[in-house]
Coordinates of C-alpha atoms and ligand atoms in Angstrom, one line a residue:
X27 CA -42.8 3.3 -61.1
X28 CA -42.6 4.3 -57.3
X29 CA -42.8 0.9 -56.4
X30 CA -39.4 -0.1 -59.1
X31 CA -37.7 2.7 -57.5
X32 CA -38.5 1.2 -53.5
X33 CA -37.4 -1.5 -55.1
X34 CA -34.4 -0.2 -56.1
X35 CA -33.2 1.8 -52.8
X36 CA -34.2 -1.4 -51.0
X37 CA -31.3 -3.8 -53.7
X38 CA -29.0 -0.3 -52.8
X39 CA -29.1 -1.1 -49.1
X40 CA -28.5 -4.5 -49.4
X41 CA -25.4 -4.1 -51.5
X42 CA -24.4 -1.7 -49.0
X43 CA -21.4 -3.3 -47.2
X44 CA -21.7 -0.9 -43.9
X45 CA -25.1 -2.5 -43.5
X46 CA -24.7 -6.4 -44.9
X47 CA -22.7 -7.0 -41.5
X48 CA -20.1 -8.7 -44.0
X49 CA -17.2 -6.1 -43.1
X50 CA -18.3 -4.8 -39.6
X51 CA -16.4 -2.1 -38.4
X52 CA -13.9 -2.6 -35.3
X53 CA -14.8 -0.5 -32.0
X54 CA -11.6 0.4 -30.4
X55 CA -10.1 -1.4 -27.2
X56 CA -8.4 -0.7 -24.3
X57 CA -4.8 -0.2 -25.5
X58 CA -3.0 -3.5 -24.6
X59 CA 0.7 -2.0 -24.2
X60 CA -0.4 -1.1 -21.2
X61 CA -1.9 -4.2 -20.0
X62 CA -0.5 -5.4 -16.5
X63 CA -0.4 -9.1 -14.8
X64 CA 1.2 -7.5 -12.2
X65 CA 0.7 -3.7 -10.4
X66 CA 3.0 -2.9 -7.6
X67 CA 1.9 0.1 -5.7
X68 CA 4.4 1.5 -3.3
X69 CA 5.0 5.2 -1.8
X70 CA 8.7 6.2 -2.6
X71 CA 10.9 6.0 -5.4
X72 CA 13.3 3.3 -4.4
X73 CA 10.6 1.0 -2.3
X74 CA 10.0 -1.1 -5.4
X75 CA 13.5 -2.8 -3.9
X76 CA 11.3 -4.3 -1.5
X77 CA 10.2 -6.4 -4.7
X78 CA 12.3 -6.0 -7.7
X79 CA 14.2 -9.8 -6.6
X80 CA 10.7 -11.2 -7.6
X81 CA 9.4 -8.4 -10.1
X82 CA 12.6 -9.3 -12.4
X83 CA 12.3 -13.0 -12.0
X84 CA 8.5 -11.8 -12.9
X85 CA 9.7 -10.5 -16.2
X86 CA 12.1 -13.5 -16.9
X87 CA 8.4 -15.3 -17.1
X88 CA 7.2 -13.1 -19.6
X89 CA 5.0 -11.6 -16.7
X90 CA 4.2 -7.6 -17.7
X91 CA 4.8 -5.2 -14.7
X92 CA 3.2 -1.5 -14.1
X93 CA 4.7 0.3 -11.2
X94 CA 2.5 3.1 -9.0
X95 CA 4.5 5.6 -6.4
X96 CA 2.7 7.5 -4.5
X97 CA 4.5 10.2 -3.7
X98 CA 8.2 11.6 -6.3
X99 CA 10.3 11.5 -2.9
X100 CA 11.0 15.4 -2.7
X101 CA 12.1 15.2 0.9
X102 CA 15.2 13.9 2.7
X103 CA 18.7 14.8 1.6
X104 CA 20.2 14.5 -1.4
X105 CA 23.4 12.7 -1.4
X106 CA 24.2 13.3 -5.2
X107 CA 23.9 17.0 -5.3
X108 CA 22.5 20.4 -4.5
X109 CA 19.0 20.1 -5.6
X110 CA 16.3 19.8 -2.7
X111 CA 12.6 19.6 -2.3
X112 CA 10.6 19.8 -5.7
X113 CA 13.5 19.5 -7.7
X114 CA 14.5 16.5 -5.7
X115 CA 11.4 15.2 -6.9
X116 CA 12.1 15.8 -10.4
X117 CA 15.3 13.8 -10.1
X118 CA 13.9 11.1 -8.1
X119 CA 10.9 10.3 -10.7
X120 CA 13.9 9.9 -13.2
X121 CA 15.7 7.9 -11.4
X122 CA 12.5 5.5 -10.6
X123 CA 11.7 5.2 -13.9
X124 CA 15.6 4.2 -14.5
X125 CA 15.5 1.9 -12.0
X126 CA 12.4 0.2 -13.2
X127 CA 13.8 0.1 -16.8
X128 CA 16.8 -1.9 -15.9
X129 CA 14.4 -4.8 -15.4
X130 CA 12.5 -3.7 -18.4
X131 CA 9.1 -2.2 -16.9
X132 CA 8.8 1.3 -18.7
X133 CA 5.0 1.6 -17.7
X134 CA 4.8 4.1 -14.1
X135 CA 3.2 6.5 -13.1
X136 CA 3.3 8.9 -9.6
X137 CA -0.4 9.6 -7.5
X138 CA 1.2 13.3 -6.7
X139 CA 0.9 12.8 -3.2
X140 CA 3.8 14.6 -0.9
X141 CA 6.4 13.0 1.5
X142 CA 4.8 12.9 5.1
X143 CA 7.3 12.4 8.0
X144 CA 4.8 10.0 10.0
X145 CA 3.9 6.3 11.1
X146 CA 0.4 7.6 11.1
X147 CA -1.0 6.4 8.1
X148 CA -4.1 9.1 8.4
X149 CA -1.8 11.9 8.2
X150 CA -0.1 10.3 4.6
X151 CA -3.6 9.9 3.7
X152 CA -4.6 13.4 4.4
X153 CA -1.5 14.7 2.9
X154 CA -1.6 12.8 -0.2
X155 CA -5.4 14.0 -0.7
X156 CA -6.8 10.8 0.1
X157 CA -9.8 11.2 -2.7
X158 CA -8.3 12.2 -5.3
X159 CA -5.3 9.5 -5.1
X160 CA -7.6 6.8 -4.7
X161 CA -9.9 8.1 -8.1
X162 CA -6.1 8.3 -10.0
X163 CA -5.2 5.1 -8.7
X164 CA -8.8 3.3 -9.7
X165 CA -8.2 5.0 -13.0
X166 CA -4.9 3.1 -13.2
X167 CA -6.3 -0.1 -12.4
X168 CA -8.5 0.0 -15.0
X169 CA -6.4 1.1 -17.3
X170 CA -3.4 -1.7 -16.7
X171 CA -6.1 -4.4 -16.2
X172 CA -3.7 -5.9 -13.5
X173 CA -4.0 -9.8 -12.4
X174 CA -2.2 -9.3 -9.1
X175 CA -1.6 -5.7 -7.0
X176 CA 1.7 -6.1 -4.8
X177 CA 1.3 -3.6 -2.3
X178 CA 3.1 -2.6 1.2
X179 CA 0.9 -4.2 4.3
X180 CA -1.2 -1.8 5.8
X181 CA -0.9 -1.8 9.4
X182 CA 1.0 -0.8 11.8
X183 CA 3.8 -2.3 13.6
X184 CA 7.1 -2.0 15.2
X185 CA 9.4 -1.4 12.2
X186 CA 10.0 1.1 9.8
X187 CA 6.5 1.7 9.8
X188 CA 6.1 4.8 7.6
X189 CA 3.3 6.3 7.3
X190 CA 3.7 6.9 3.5
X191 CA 4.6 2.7 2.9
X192 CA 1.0 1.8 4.7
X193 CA -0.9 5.0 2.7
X194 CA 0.3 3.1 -0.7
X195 CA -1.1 -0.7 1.5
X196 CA -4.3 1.3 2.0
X197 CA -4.9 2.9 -1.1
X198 CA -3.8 -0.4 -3.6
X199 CA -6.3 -2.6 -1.3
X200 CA -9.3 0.5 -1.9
X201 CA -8.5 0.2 -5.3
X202 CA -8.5 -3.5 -5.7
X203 CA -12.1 -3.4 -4.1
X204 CA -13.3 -0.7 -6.3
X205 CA -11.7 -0.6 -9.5
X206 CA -14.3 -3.5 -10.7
X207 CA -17.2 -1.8 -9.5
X208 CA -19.1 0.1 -12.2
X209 CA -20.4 2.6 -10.1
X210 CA -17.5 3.9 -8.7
X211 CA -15.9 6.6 -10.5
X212 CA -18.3 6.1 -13.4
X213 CA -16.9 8.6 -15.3
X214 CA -13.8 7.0 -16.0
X215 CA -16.0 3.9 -17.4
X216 CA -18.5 6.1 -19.1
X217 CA -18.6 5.7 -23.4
X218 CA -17.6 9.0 -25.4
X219 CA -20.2 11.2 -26.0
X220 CA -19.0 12.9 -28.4
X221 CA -15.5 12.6 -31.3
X222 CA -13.1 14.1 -29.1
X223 CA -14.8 13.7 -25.9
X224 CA -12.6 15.5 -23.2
X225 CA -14.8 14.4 -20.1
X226 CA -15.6 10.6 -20.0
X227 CA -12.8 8.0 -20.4
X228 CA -13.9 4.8 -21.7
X229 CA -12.1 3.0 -19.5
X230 CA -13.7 -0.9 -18.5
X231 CA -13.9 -1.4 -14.7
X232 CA -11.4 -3.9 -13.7
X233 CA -10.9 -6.2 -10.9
X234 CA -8.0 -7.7 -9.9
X235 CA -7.7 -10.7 -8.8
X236 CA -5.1 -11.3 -5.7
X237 CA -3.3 -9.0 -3.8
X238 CA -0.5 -9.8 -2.1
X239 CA 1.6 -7.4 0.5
X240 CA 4.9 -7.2 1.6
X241 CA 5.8 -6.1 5.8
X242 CA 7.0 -3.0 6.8
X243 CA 8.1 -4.4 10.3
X244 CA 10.1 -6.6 12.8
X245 CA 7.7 -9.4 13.2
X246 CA 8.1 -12.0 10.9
X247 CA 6.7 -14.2 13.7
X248 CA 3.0 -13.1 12.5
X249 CA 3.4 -13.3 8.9
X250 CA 4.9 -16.6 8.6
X251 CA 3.3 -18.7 6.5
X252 CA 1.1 -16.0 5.3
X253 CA 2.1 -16.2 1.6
X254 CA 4.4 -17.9 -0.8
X255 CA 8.6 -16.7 -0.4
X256 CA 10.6 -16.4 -3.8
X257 CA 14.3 -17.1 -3.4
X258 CA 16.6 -13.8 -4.2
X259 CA 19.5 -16.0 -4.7
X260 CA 18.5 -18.0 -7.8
X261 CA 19.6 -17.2 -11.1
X262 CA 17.8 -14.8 -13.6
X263 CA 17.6 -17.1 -16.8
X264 CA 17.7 -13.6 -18.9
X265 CA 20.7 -12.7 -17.3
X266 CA 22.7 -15.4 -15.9
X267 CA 22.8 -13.2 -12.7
X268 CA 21.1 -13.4 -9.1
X269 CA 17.6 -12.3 -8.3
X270 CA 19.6 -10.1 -5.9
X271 CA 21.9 -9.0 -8.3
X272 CA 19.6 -7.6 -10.6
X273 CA 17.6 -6.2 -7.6
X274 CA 21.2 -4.5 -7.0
X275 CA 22.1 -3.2 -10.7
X276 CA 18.3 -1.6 -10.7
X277 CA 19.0 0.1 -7.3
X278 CA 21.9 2.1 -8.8
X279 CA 19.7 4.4 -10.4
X280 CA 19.1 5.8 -7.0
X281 CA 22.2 8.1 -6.7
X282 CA 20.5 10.6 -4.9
X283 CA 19.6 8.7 -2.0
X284 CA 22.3 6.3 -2.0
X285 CA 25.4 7.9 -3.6
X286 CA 27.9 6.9 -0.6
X287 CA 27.0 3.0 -0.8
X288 CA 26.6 2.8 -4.6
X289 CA 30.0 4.5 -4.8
X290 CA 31.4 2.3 -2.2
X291 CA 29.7 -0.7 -4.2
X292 CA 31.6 0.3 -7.2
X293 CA 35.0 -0.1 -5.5
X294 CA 34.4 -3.8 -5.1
X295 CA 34.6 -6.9 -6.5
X296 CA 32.0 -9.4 -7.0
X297 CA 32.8 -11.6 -3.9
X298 CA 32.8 -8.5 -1.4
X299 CA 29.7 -7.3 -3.0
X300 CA 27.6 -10.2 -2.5
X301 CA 28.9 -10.7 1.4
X302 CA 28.2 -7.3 1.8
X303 CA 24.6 -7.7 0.1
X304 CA 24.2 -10.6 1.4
X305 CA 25.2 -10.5 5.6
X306 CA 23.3 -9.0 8.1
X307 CA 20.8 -6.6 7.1
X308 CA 21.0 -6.8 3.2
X309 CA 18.6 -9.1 1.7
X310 CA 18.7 -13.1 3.3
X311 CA 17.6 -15.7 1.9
X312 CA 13.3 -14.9 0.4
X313 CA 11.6 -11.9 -0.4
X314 CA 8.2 -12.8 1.8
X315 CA 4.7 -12.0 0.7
X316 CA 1.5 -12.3 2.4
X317 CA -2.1 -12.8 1.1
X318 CA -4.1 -10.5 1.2
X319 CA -7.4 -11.7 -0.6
X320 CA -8.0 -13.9 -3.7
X321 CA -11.1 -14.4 -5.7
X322 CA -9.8 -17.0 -7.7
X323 CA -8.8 -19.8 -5.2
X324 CA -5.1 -20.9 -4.8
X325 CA -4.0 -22.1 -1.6
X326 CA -2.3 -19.0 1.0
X327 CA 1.7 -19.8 0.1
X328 CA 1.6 -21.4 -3.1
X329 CA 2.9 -19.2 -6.1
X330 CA 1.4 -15.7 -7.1
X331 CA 0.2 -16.4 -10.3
X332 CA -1.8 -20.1 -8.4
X333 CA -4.9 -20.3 -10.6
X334 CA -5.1 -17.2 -12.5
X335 CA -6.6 -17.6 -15.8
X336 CA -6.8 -15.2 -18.6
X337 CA -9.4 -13.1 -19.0
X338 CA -11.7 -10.7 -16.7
X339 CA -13.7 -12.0 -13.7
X340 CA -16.7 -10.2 -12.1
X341 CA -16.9 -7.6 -9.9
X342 CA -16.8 -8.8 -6.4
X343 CA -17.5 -6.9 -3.5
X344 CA -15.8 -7.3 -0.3
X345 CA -17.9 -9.3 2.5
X346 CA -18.2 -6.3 5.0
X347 CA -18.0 -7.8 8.9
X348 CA -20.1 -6.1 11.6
X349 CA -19.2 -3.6 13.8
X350 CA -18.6 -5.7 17.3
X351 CA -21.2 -5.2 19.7
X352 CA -20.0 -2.6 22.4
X353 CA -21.0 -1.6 25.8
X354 CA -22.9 1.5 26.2
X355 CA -20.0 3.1 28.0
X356 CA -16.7 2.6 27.0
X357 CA -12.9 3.3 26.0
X358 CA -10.8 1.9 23.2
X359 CA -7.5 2.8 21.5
X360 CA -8.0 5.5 18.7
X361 CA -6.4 6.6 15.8
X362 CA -4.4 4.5 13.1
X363 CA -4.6 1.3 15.1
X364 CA -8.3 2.0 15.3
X365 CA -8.7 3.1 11.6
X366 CA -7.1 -0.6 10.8
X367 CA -9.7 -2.7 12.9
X368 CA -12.4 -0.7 10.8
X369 CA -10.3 -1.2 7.6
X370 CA -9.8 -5.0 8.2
X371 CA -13.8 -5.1 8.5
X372 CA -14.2 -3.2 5.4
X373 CA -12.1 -5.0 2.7
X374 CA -12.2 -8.7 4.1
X375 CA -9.3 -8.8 5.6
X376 CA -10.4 -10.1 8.5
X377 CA -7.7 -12.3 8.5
X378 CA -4.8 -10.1 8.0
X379 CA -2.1 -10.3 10.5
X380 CA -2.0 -7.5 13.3
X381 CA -0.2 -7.7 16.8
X382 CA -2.0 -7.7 20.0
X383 CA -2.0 -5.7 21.8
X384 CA -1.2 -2.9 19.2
X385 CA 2.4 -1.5 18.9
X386 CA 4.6 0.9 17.8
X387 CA 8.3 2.1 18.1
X388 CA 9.3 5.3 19.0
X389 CA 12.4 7.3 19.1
X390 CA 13.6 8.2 22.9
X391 CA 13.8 10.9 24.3
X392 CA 10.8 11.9 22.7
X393 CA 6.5 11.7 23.6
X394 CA 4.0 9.0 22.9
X395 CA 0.1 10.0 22.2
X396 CA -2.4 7.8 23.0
X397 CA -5.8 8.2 21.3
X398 CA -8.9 7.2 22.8
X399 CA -12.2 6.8 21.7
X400 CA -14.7 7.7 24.7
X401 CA -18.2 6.5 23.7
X402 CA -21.4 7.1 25.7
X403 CA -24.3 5.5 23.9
X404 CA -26.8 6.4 27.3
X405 CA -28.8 9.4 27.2
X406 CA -26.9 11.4 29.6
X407 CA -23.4 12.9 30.0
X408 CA -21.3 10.4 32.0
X409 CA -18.1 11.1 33.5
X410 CA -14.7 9.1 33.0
X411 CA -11.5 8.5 34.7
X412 CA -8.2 7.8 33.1
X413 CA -5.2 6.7 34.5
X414 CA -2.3 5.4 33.1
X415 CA 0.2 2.6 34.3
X416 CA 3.8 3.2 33.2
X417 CA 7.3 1.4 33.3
X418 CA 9.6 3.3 35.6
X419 CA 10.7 6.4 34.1
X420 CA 7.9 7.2 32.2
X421 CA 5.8 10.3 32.9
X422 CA 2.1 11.0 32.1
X423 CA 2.9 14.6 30.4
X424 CA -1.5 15.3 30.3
X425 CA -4.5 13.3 29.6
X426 CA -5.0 12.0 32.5
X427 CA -7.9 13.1 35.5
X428 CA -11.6 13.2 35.1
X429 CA -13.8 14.1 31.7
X430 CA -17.2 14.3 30.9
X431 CA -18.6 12.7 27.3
X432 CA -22.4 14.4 26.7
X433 CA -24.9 12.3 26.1
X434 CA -25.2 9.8 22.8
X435 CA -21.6 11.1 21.6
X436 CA -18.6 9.9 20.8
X437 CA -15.3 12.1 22.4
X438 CA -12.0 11.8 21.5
X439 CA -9.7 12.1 24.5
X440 CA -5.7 12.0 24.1
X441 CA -3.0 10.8 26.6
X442 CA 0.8 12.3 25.9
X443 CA 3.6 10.1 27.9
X444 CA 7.2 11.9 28.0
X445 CA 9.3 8.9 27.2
X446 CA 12.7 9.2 28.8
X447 CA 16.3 9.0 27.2
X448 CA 17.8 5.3 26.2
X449 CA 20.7 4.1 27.9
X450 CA 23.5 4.8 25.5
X451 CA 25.7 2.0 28.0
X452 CA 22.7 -0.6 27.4
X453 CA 24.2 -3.4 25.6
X454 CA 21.1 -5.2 23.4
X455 CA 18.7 -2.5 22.2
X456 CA 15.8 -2.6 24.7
X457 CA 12.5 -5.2 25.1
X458 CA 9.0 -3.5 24.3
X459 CA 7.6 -2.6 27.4
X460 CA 3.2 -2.2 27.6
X461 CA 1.5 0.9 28.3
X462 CA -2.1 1.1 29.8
X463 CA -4.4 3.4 30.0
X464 CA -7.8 2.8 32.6
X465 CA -11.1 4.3 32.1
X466 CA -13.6 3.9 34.6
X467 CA -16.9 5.6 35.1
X468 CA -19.3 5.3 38.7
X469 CA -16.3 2.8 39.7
X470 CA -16.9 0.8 37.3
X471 CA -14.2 -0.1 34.2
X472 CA -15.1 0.7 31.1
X473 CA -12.0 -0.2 29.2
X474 CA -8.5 -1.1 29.1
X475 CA -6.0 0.1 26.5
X476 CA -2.9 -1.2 26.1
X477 CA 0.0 -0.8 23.6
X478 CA 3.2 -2.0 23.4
X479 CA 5.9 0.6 22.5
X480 CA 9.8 -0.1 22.0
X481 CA 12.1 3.2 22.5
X482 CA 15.0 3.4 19.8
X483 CA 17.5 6.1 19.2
X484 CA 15.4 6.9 15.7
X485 CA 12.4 6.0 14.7
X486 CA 9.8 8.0 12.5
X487 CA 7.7 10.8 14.2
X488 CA 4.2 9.5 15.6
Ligands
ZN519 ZN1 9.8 4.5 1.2

């Protein structure tokens, strides 16, 4: 009798169809309306119109897009009305996401990070809460599976430079290294532990695989070449209208920063709009991109989507260069154009255009820092000399004379330059003229640092 009724609960489990693996029951997967082939990471509401000529041709190809501000654009003045400051924000996040759905991408989403006045991209960073935007931004990697990341260039250059622009360049390219790496951020890839598990996300990791990055700055010299160009001035098969055009209709959303040329824009016809759009300033010809790193092959200017297959690729992490060797006493230009060297190292991007020496534009009258590294590897404090050599009319304002770095430290040392007012009779807007700054120790150099600085009438805060 016991051994009928084994018998018995043994034909039950059989016929059980949970068990029989005849009906297995579905796990649930990533949700796939949210599934990118392309996320553009930018800082401001309205700096996706450094892309949308290319994003809506995107689209036209049946190409899904996810957009990523960094910041909701709560400073600066509102040209549509009253509200300021946080309530500028609200407005502007509205009238992002309008922009963005006039070329049919609905999926965005905003780090939280605030509007810094700066071209130093360490002071976005710091203001944006550098940790906890990269962990969002991660998390929304992995959650729009993207192909490609477009993403401002991080460096910095003569041009317009902001600080918030190269934070986005900085933070996308983190992202794009870390996003497929399990062990970052592991709680966001972590199964449920429970029904309604409120901790752990069940996200996949993810890695992308090209990103591509659009200047901020004047020298198209270096990045030619760099990365395939995609006409503005074809037409949009969806809409029988110019890249440009739709790039234009999408920017209208942006009353509040834009009111007085959208209104003036709405005066015209067609022909004065696209010579106004179209002349000096407005957009020319291509919207540019440059490489920044592919792990799928593809040649440096051929098209975006060059060799991307379906499907998920492993993780790769980035070859890491070595430090360069370095005397054991010497003096090298600090701060963000320091930060970059180390950042090129770090993400493979060793080939990533840069201007030597390092430059940036300021606005006259006005004051130029230099930050300096002073390292002393020996085992005793040294002392060091710096002097700076000027063009006429520039005045060391401090930072220059004798200092002492102690023993096995690194110091950090800071000439200020009072830059003198521009010639309002000057004709052409003036050449870039080079700064240096000469450390020596027991009469001996131990570095030179130069930087190339153009004065205009406005220019962004260093
Ligand atoms: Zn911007």
């Amino acid at each position: 009798m016991k051994r009928f009724a084994v018998l018995i609960v043994f034909f039950v489990l059989l016929c059980d169809p949970r068990l029989s693996g005849q009906e297995p029951k579905a796990l649930p997967q990533g949700d796939d309306r949210y599934k990118a082939d392309i996320l553009l990471v930018v800082a401001h509401p309205d700096d996706e119109g450094a892309a949308t000529p290319y994003l809506a041709r995107a689209v036209d190809e049946g190409k899904r897009v996810a957009v990523v501000y960094g910041t909701r654009g709560s400073s600066g003045a509102n040209e549509a009305g009253a509200e300021q400051a946080a309530a500028l924000g609200d407005i502007r996040e509205i009238e992002a996401r309008r922009a963005l759905e006039t070329l049919g991408i609905t999926n965005v989403w905003f780090l939280g990070g605030r509007d810094t006045a700066s071209q130093n991209v360490l002071q976005s960073l710091a203001n944006w809460g550098h940790g906890a935007a990269l962990e969002q931004l991660v998390r929304l990697v992995r959650l729009t599976r993207p192909e490609v990341i477009l993403t401002f260039l991080p460096g910095t250059f003569i041009g317009e430079d902001h600080g918030d622009h190269q934070a986005s360049g900085v933070l996308a390219t983190e992202a794009f290294d870390l996003a497929g790496d399990p062990a970052t951020f592991s709680e966001q890839v972590a199964a449920p532990m429970r029904r309604l598990e409120p901790f752990l996300e069940n996200l996949r990791p993810w890695q992308p695989k090209k990103i591509y990055y659009f200047p901020d700055a004047d020298r198209e010299d270096i990045f030619r070449g760099k990365g395939p160009q995609y006409s503005v001035m074809e037409i949009s098969k969806s809409a029988k209208q110019a890249y440009w055009r739709r790039a234009l209709e999408s920017f209208r959303a942006h009353q509040t920063q834009a009111k007085g040329f959208l209104d003036s824009i709405s005066k015209m016809d067609e022909a004065q709009i696209e010579k106004m759009v179209l002349s000096d300033g407005g957009w020319s010809d291509a919207l540019h991109f440059v490489l920044g790193r592919s792990l799928v092959g593809g040649s440096v200017t051929g098209e975006i989507f060059e060799d991307i297959a379906p499907g998920a690729i492993p993780f790769a992490r980035a070859d890491v260069s070595a430090e360069p060797a370095r005397p054991e006493l010497s003096a090298e230009l600090a701060g963000p154009w320091d930060f970059y060297a180390n950042f090129r190292r770090a993400h493979g991007l060793t080939n990533l255009a840069h201007p030597e020496p390092p430059e940036i534009a300021l606005q006259a009258p006005g004051t130029l820092v230099i930050p300096l590294w002073l390292r002393n590897a020996t085992t005793k404090a040294r002392e060091v000399a710096l002097s700076v050599t000027l063009p006429e009319g520039w005045k060391v304002q401090s930072g220059e004379g004798h200092f002492s770095v102690a023993a096995k430290e690194t110091a950090a040392a800071r000439v200020e330059i009072n830059l003198p007012a521009l010639d309002e009779k000057a004709s052409k807007k003036p050449e870039p003229q080079e700064v240096t700054v000469h450390a020596v120790s027991n009469g001996k150099s131990i570095g030179e640092v130069k930087l190339r600085v153009e004065l205009r009438k406005r220019a962004l805060p260093q």
